[in-house]
PDB file of C-alpha atoms in Angstrom:
ATOM      1  CA  UNK A   1     128.224  32.024  -4.462  1.00 84.00           C
ATOM      2  CA  UNK A   2     125.143  34.199  -3.699  1.00 87.00           C
ATOM      3  CA  UNK A   3     126.614  37.258  -2.030  1.00 86.00           C
ATOM      4  CA  UNK A   4     130.154  37.139  -3.407  1.00 82.00           C
ATOM      5  CA  UNK A   5     133.423  37.524  -1.523  1.00 84.00           C
ATOM      6  CA  UNK A   6     136.876  38.738  -2.450  1.00 85.00           C
ATOM      7  CA  UNK A   7     139.169  37.116  -3.322  1.00 88.00           C
ATOM      8  CA  UNK A   8     137.083  33.933  -3.043  1.00 86.00           C
ATOM      9  CA  UNK A   9     134.899  34.767  -6.048  1.00 87.00           C
ATOM     10  CA  UNK A  10     137.864  35.524  -8.339  1.00 86.00           C
ATOM     11  CA  UNK A  11     137.907  33.129 -11.285  1.00 80.00           C
ATOM     12  CA  UNK A  12     141.535  32.065 -10.924  1.00 85.00           C
ATOM     13  CA  UNK A  13     142.854  28.528 -11.201  1.00 84.00           C
ATOM     14  CA  UNK A  14     145.778  29.662  -9.015  1.00 87.00           C
ATOM     15  CA  UNK A  15     143.480  30.188  -6.038  1.00 93.00           C
ATOM     16  CA  UNK A  16     142.411  27.721  -3.331  1.00 96.00           C
ATOM     17  CA  UNK A  17     139.402  28.807  -1.284  1.00 95.00           C
ATOM     18  CA  UNK A  18     138.813  27.107   2.061  1.00 94.00           C
ATOM     19  CA  UNK A  19     135.898  26.769   4.417  1.00 93.00           C
ATOM     20  CA  UNK A  20     135.972  25.022   7.774  1.00 92.00           C
ATOM     21  CA  UNK A  21     134.908  21.937   9.688  1.00 92.00           C
ATOM     22  CA  UNK A  22     134.851  21.108  13.358  1.00 91.00           C
ATOM     23  CA  UNK A  23     135.720  17.782  14.968  1.00 89.00           C
ATOM     24  CA  UNK A  24     132.295  16.407  14.057  1.00 90.00           C
ATOM     25  CA  UNK A  25     132.961  17.244  10.377  1.00 90.00           C
ATOM     26  CA  UNK A  26     130.352  20.008  10.351  1.00 90.00           C
ATOM     27  CA  UNK A  27     130.728  23.511   8.970  1.00 88.00           C
ATOM     28  CA  UNK A  28     129.031  25.657  11.566  1.00 84.00           C
ATOM     29  CA  UNK A  29     130.111  29.194  10.842  1.00 82.00           C
ATOM     30  CA  UNK A  30     132.208  29.715   7.683  1.00 88.00           C
ATOM     31  CA  UNK A  31     131.322  30.649   4.112  1.00 89.00           C
ATOM     32  CA  UNK A  32     130.078  28.088   1.647  1.00 90.00           C
ATOM     33  CA  UNK A  33     129.501  27.639  -2.061  1.00 92.00           C
ATOM     34  CA  UNK A  34     129.883  24.775  -4.523  1.00 94.00           C
ATOM     35  CA  UNK A  35     131.257  27.133  -7.191  1.00 92.00           C
ATOM     36  CA  UNK A  36     133.705  29.383  -5.370  1.00 92.00           C
ATOM     37  CA  UNK A  37     134.801  27.313  -2.348  1.00 94.00           C
ATOM     38  CA  UNK A  38     137.155  24.409  -3.047  1.00 95.00           C
ATOM     39  CA  UNK A  39     137.548  22.351   0.132  1.00 96.00           C
ATOM     40  CA  UNK A  40     137.436  22.497   3.910  1.00 96.00           C
ATOM     41  CA  UNK A  41     140.031  22.132   6.647  1.00 95.00           C
ATOM     42  CA  UNK A  42     139.777  21.827  10.453  1.00 93.00           C
ATOM     43  CA  UNK A  43     139.336  25.198  12.132  1.00 92.00           C
ATOM     44  CA  UNK A  44     137.742  24.629  15.536  1.00 89.00           C
ATOM     45  CA  UNK A  45     139.689  24.179  18.758  1.00 88.00           C
ATOM     46  CA  UNK A  46     143.055  24.337  17.025  1.00 88.00           C
ATOM     47  CA  UNK A  47     146.024  24.252  19.410  1.00 88.00           C
ATOM     48  CA  UNK A  48     148.062  27.424  18.813  1.00 86.00           C
ATOM     49  CA  UNK A  49     150.786  29.405  20.550  1.00 86.00           C
ATOM     50  CA  UNK A  50     149.377  32.252  22.645  1.00 85.00           C
ATOM     51  CA  UNK A  51     152.461  33.573  24.425  1.00 85.00           C
ATOM     52  CA  UNK A  52     155.919  32.000  24.648  1.00 84.00           C
ATOM     53  CA  UNK A  53     155.469  28.683  26.396  1.00 84.00           C
ATOM     54  CA  UNK A  54     151.652  28.929  26.485  1.00 91.00           C
ATOM     55  CA  UNK A  55     149.213  27.152  24.171  1.00 92.00           C
ATOM     56  CA  UNK A  56     145.477  27.751  23.786  1.00 91.00           C
ATOM     57  CA  UNK A  57     142.597  26.382  21.714  1.00 89.00           C
ATOM     58  CA  UNK A  58     141.246  28.852  19.173  1.00 88.00           C
ATOM     59  CA  UNK A  59     138.798  28.686  16.287  1.00 88.00           C
ATOM     60  CA  UNK A  60     138.054  30.350  12.965  1.00 84.00           C
ATOM     61  CA  UNK A  61     138.707  29.965   9.252  1.00 82.00           C
ATOM     62  CA  UNK A  62     141.993  31.787   9.849  1.00 85.00           C
ATOM     63  CA  UNK A  63     143.169  28.401  11.114  1.00 89.00           C
ATOM     64  CA  UNK A  64     141.811  26.430   8.144  1.00 92.00           C
ATOM     65  CA  UNK A  65     143.691  28.310   5.416  1.00 92.00           C
ATOM     66  CA  UNK A  66     147.180  27.893   6.989  1.00 92.00           C
ATOM     67  CA  UNK A  67     146.699  24.135   7.060  1.00 93.00           C
ATOM     68  CA  UNK A  68     146.233  24.191   3.297  1.00 95.00           C
ATOM     69  CA  UNK A  69     149.359  26.349   2.928  1.00 95.00           C
ATOM     70  CA  UNK A  70     151.294  23.996   5.194  1.00 95.00           C
ATOM     71  CA  UNK A  71     150.494  20.929   3.099  1.00 97.00           C
ATOM     72  CA  UNK A  72     151.482  22.801  -0.063  1.00 97.00           C
ATOM     73  CA  UNK A  73     154.797  23.651   1.590  1.00 95.00           C
ATOM     74  CA  UNK A  74     155.283  19.996   2.554  1.00 94.00           C
ATOM     75  CA  UNK A  75     154.668  18.972  -1.057  1.00 95.00           C
ATOM     76  CA  UNK A  76     157.517  21.227  -2.201  1.00 94.00           C
ATOM     77  CA  UNK A  77     159.909  19.498   0.226  1.00 91.00           C
ATOM     78  CA  UNK A  78     159.487  15.986  -1.192  1.00 90.00           C
ATOM     79  CA  UNK A  79     162.996  16.210  -2.692  1.00 81.00           C
ATOM     80  CA  UNK A  80     162.249  14.342  -5.912  1.00 81.00           C
ATOM     81  CA  UNK A  81     164.780  14.935  -8.678  1.00 76.00           C
ATOM     82  CA  UNK A  82     162.121  15.057 -11.385  1.00 76.00           C
ATOM     83  CA  UNK A  83     160.028  17.513  -9.365  1.00 85.00           C
ATOM     84  CA  UNK A  84     162.996  19.783  -8.704  1.00 85.00           C
ATOM     85  CA  UNK A  85     163.760  19.859 -12.430  1.00 79.00           C
ATOM     86  CA  UNK A  86     160.123  20.692 -13.124  1.00 83.00           C
ATOM     87  CA  UNK A  87     160.166  23.524 -10.582  1.00 88.00           C
ATOM     88  CA  UNK A  88     163.102  25.056 -12.440  1.00 86.00           C
ATOM     89  CA  UNK A  89     161.642  24.589 -15.923  1.00 83.00           C
ATOM     90  CA  UNK A  90     157.908  25.152 -15.354  1.00 86.00           C
ATOM     91  CA  UNK A  91     157.059  26.261 -11.791  1.00 91.00           C
ATOM     92  CA  UNK A  92     153.477  27.203 -12.702  1.00 91.00           C
ATOM     93  CA  UNK A  93     152.727  23.660 -13.849  1.00 88.00           C
ATOM     94  CA  UNK A  94     154.115  22.251 -10.581  1.00 91.00           C
ATOM     95  CA  UNK A  95     151.893  24.603  -8.576  1.00 94.00           C
ATOM     96  CA  UNK A  96     148.883  23.531 -10.634  1.00 92.00           C
ATOM     97  CA  UNK A  97     149.761  19.858 -10.109  1.00 91.00           C
ATOM     98  CA  UNK A  98     149.912  20.279  -6.334  1.00 95.00           C
ATOM     99  CA  UNK A  99     146.587  22.127  -6.362  1.00 96.00           C
ATOM    100  CA  UNK A 100     145.007  19.383  -8.470  1.00 94.00           C
ATOM    101  CA  UNK A 101     146.334  16.656  -6.170  1.00 94.00           C
ATOM    102  CA  UNK A 102     144.894  18.451  -3.173  1.00 97.00           C
ATOM    103  CA  UNK A 103     141.438  18.986  -4.676  1.00 97.00           C
ATOM    104  CA  UNK A 104     141.180  15.483  -6.162  1.00 96.00           C
ATOM    105  CA  UNK A 105     142.069  13.773  -2.889  1.00 97.00           C
ATOM    106  CA  UNK A 106     139.828  15.352  -0.288  1.00 97.00           C
ATOM    107  CA  UNK A 107     138.025  13.210   2.276  1.00 96.00           C
ATOM    108  CA  UNK A 108     134.259  13.337   1.763  1.00 95.00           C
ATOM    109  CA  UNK A 109     131.996  14.639   4.531  1.00 92.00           C
ATOM    110  CA  UNK A 110     128.170  14.574   4.223  1.00 89.00           C
ATOM    111  CA  UNK A 111     127.761  18.106   5.552  1.00 88.00           C
ATOM    112  CA  UNK A 112     130.097  19.456   2.864  1.00 93.00           C
ATOM    113  CA  UNK A 113     128.375  17.928  -0.168  1.00 92.00           C
ATOM    114  CA  UNK A 114     126.575  21.195  -0.915  1.00 92.00           C
ATOM    115  CA  UNK A 115     129.037  23.558   0.780  1.00 93.00           C
ATOM    116  CA  UNK A 116     132.172  23.325  -1.377  1.00 94.00           C
ATOM    117  CA  UNK A 117     133.150  22.121  -4.822  1.00 95.00           C
ATOM    118  CA  UNK A 118     134.850  18.891  -3.724  1.00 96.00           C
ATOM    119  CA  UNK A 119     132.362  17.975  -1.020  1.00 96.00           C
ATOM    120  CA  UNK A 120     135.241  17.202   1.304  1.00 96.00           C
ATOM    121  CA  UNK A 121     138.069  18.343   3.541  1.00 96.00           C
ATOM    122  CA  UNK A 122     141.845  18.331   3.350  1.00 97.00           C
ATOM    123  CA  UNK A 123     143.614  14.963   3.254  1.00 97.00           C
ATOM    124  CA  UNK A 124     147.296  15.787   3.768  1.00 96.00           C
ATOM    125  CA  UNK A 125     148.656  12.267   3.290  1.00 95.00           C
ATOM    126  CA  UNK A 126     146.700  11.602   0.101  1.00 96.00           C
ATOM    127  CA  UNK A 127     147.804  14.961  -1.315  1.00 96.00           C
ATOM    128  CA  UNK A 128     151.480  14.229  -0.689  1.00 95.00           C
ATOM    129  CA  UNK A 129     151.178  10.692  -2.058  1.00 93.00           C
ATOM    130  CA  UNK A 130     149.556  12.058  -5.204  1.00 92.00           C
ATOM    131  CA  UNK A 131     152.337  14.606  -5.752  1.00 92.00           C
ATOM    132  CA  UNK A 132     154.975  11.950  -5.140  1.00 88.00           C
ATOM    133  CA  UNK A 133     153.323   9.577  -7.609  1.00 83.00           C
ATOM    134  CA  UNK A 134     153.219  12.335 -10.240  1.00 82.00           C
ATOM    135  CA  UNK A 135     156.949  13.116  -9.965  1.00 80.00           C
ATOM    136  CA  UNK A 136     158.690  10.045  -8.581  1.00 72.00           C
ATOM    137  CA  UNK A 137     160.406   8.363 -11.549  1.00 54.00           C
ATOM    138  CA  UNK A 138     162.712   5.704 -10.035  1.00 48.00           C
ATOM    139  CA  UNK A 139     164.532   4.895 -13.249  1.00 46.00           C
ATOM    140  CA  UNK A 140     165.619   8.533 -13.656  1.00 40.00           C
ATOM    141  CA  UNK A 141     166.244   9.493 -10.001  1.00 66.00           C
ATOM    142  CA  UNK A 142     169.852   9.166  -8.903  1.00 78.00           C
ATOM    143  CA  UNK A 143     170.701   7.101  -5.799  1.00 88.00           C
ATOM    144  CA  UNK A 144     171.921  10.271  -4.123  1.00 89.00           C
ATOM    145  CA  UNK A 145     171.898  13.855  -5.337  1.00 86.00           C
ATOM    146  CA  UNK A 146     172.292  17.392  -4.069  1.00 87.00           C
ATOM    147  CA  UNK A 147     169.197  19.572  -4.356  1.00 80.00           C
ATOM    148  CA  UNK A 148     170.563  22.791  -2.885  1.00 80.00           C
ATOM    149  CA  UNK A 149     173.710  23.951  -1.130  1.00 84.00           C
ATOM    150  CA  UNK A 150     173.793  27.336   0.577  1.00 78.00           C
ATOM    151  CA  UNK A 151     175.248  29.769   1.280  1.00 74.00           C
ATOM    152  CA  UNK A 152     177.871  29.087  -1.364  1.00 67.00           C
ATOM    153  CA  UNK A 153     180.404  31.433   0.226  1.00 65.00           C
ATOM    154  CA  UNK A 154     179.974  29.949   3.699  1.00 63.00           C
ATOM    155  CA  UNK A 155     181.463  31.672   6.735  1.00 67.00           C
ATOM    156  CA  UNK A 156     180.002  29.710   9.663  1.00 83.00           C
ATOM    157  CA  UNK A 157     177.795  26.885   8.447  1.00 87.00           C
ATOM    158  CA  UNK A 158     176.934  25.035   5.271  1.00 89.00           C
ATOM    159  CA  UNK A 159     173.312  23.995   4.644  1.00 87.00           C
ATOM    160  CA  UNK A 160     172.676  21.105   2.255  1.00 89.00           C
ATOM    161  CA  UNK A 161     169.366  19.810   0.892  1.00 83.00           C
ATOM    162  CA  UNK A 162     169.694  16.409  -0.757  1.00 86.00           C
ATOM    163  CA  UNK A 163     167.624  13.509  -2.056  1.00 85.00           C
ATOM    164  CA  UNK A 164     168.262   9.779  -1.770  1.00 86.00           C
ATOM    165  CA  UNK A 165     166.530   6.662  -3.028  1.00 83.00           C
ATOM    166  CA  UNK A 166     167.212   4.836   0.223  1.00 83.00           C
ATOM    167  CA  UNK A 167     166.390   7.053   3.223  1.00 80.00           C
ATOM    168  CA  UNK A 168     166.903   4.139   5.606  1.00 81.00           C
ATOM    169  CA  UNK A 169     170.682   3.966   5.205  1.00 88.00           C
ATOM    170  CA  UNK A 170     173.201   6.396   6.670  1.00 92.00           C
ATOM    171  CA  UNK A 171     175.368   8.585   4.459  1.00 93.00           C
ATOM    172  CA  UNK A 172     179.121   9.064   4.803  1.00 96.00           C
ATOM    173  CA  UNK A 173     180.013  12.749   4.524  1.00 96.00           C
ATOM    174  CA  UNK A 174     183.490  13.873   3.542  1.00 96.00           C
ATOM    175  CA  UNK A 175     184.979  17.271   2.767  1.00 96.00           C
ATOM    176  CA  UNK A 176     188.227  17.542   0.797  1.00 96.00           C
ATOM    177  CA  UNK A 177     190.416  20.562   0.180  1.00 94.00           C
ATOM    178  CA  UNK A 178     191.783  21.376  -3.273  1.00 92.00           C
ATOM    179  CA  UNK A 179     194.844  19.190  -2.624  1.00 92.00           C
ATOM    180  CA  UNK A 180     192.601  16.189  -2.083  1.00 92.00           C
ATOM    181  CA  UNK A 181     193.175  16.047   1.658  1.00 94.00           C
ATOM    182  CA  UNK A 182     190.288  14.958   3.836  1.00 95.00           C
ATOM    183  CA  UNK A 183     189.428  17.761   6.256  1.00 95.00           C
ATOM    184  CA  UNK A 184     186.054  16.593   7.565  1.00 94.00           C
ATOM    185  CA  UNK A 185     184.145  13.312   8.021  1.00 95.00           C
ATOM    186  CA  UNK A 186     180.770  12.470   9.585  1.00 95.00           C
ATOM    187  CA  UNK A 187     177.599  10.380   9.211  1.00 94.00           C
ATOM    188  CA  UNK A 188     174.101  11.548   8.251  1.00 91.00           C
ATOM    189  CA  UNK A 189     170.740   9.933   8.896  1.00 87.00           C
ATOM    190  CA  UNK A 190     168.609  10.900   5.838  1.00 82.00           C
ATOM    191  CA  UNK A 191     165.337  10.630   7.730  1.00 70.00           C
ATOM    192  CA  UNK A 192     166.503  13.046  10.433  1.00 71.00           C
ATOM    193  CA  UNK A 193     169.211  15.230   8.896  1.00 80.00           C
ATOM    194  CA  UNK A 194     167.744  16.905   5.829  1.00 77.00           C
ATOM    195  CA  UNK A 195     168.695  19.625   5.346  1.00 77.00           C
ATOM    196  CA  UNK A 196     172.098  18.824   6.783  1.00 88.00           C
ATOM    197  CA  UNK A 197     174.033  21.599   8.510  1.00 89.00           C
ATOM    198  CA  UNK A 198     177.819  21.523   8.816  1.00 92.00           C
ATOM    199  CA  UNK A 199     179.949  23.889  10.866  1.00 90.00           C
ATOM    200  CA  UNK A 200     182.776  25.027   8.557  1.00 90.00           C
ATOM    201  CA  UNK A 201     183.954  27.929  10.672  1.00 88.00           C
ATOM    202  CA  UNK A 202     187.353  26.330  11.314  1.00 90.00           C
ATOM    203  CA  UNK A 203     188.109  25.691   7.642  1.00 92.00           C
ATOM    204  CA  UNK A 204     190.629  27.995   5.982  1.00 92.00           C
ATOM    205  CA  UNK A 205     189.461  30.177   3.096  1.00 90.00           C
ATOM    206  CA  UNK A 206     189.441  28.266  -0.174  1.00 91.00           C
ATOM    207  CA  UNK A 207     187.510  25.893  -2.429  1.00 92.00           C
ATOM    208  CA  UNK A 208     186.360  22.555  -1.040  1.00 94.00           C
ATOM    209  CA  UNK A 209     184.555  19.473  -2.305  1.00 94.00           C
ATOM    210  CA  UNK A 210     181.663  18.039  -0.327  1.00 95.00           C
ATOM    211  CA  UNK A 211     181.027  14.329  -1.006  1.00 96.00           C
ATOM    212  CA  UNK A 212     178.115  12.160   0.095  1.00 95.00           C
ATOM    213  CA  UNK A 213     178.513   8.372  -0.148  1.00 95.00           C
ATOM    214  CA  UNK A 214     175.737   5.833   0.378  1.00 92.00           C
ATOM    215  CA  UNK A 215     175.899   2.138  -0.499  1.00 89.00           C
ATOM    216  CA  UNK A 216     178.758   2.684  -2.919  1.00 90.00           C
ATOM    217  CA  UNK A 217     177.112   5.610  -4.711  1.00 91.00           C
ATOM    218  CA  UNK A 218     178.757   9.024  -4.418  1.00 91.00           C
ATOM    219  CA  UNK A 219     177.740  12.561  -5.256  1.00 92.00           C
ATOM    220  CA  UNK A 220     179.974  15.642  -4.927  1.00 93.00           C
ATOM    221  CA  UNK A 221     179.566  19.396  -4.974  1.00 91.00           C
ATOM    222  CA  UNK A 222     182.123  22.172  -4.592  1.00 91.00           C
ATOM    223  CA  UNK A 223     181.672  25.112  -2.250  1.00 91.00           C
ATOM    224  CA  UNK A 224     183.650  28.209  -1.372  1.00 88.00           C
ATOM    225  CA  UNK A 225     184.739  29.116   2.146  1.00 88.00           C
ATOM    226  CA  UNK A 226     185.610  32.788   2.678  1.00 84.00           C
TER     227      UNK A 226
END
């Protein structure tokens, strides 16, 4: 706030500025400011990859910022129907909502009360719960729905993102050709297999229908195999 810093001192509500804490919840070496710094994240003795197969502890605010980015990425993977519709219709508002959830749900730390605007550090779980509460509308979410299916003209594998109300129950997966013949069948565990990946290399070129069935509810989507 005193000396300025770019881009930290930019007056943008699309920006999240991070300082750091160590394992004792102290900020020993990073920038500070109750106007231009939003929250803190752990940045000391972070386990990182050094060389393939080797891990080391390293420190610095370069490790605090990616933790913020990672939680934002997690928020976008919540697979809520209402959130996905909002991303399509007003992506800026969704981004602002995630930012607000993050800044309103920090964990307070005494050393940070005069070092950033929230007086706290990142709380990943509370951020995700806040985003979910903002967008989870049970009465409008379908029991099972496709979020994304790619690539549409599949040659080797088909990737499917989907959302379910009941992640604790397996899903029957069926693929039918255009004559209605079943050409593929398997089971999915929603808590482990999302996105789901299917090997369609052996299917002949044509149009197929992918169907997910869970507890009597079905959802289908067509895809093209070249």
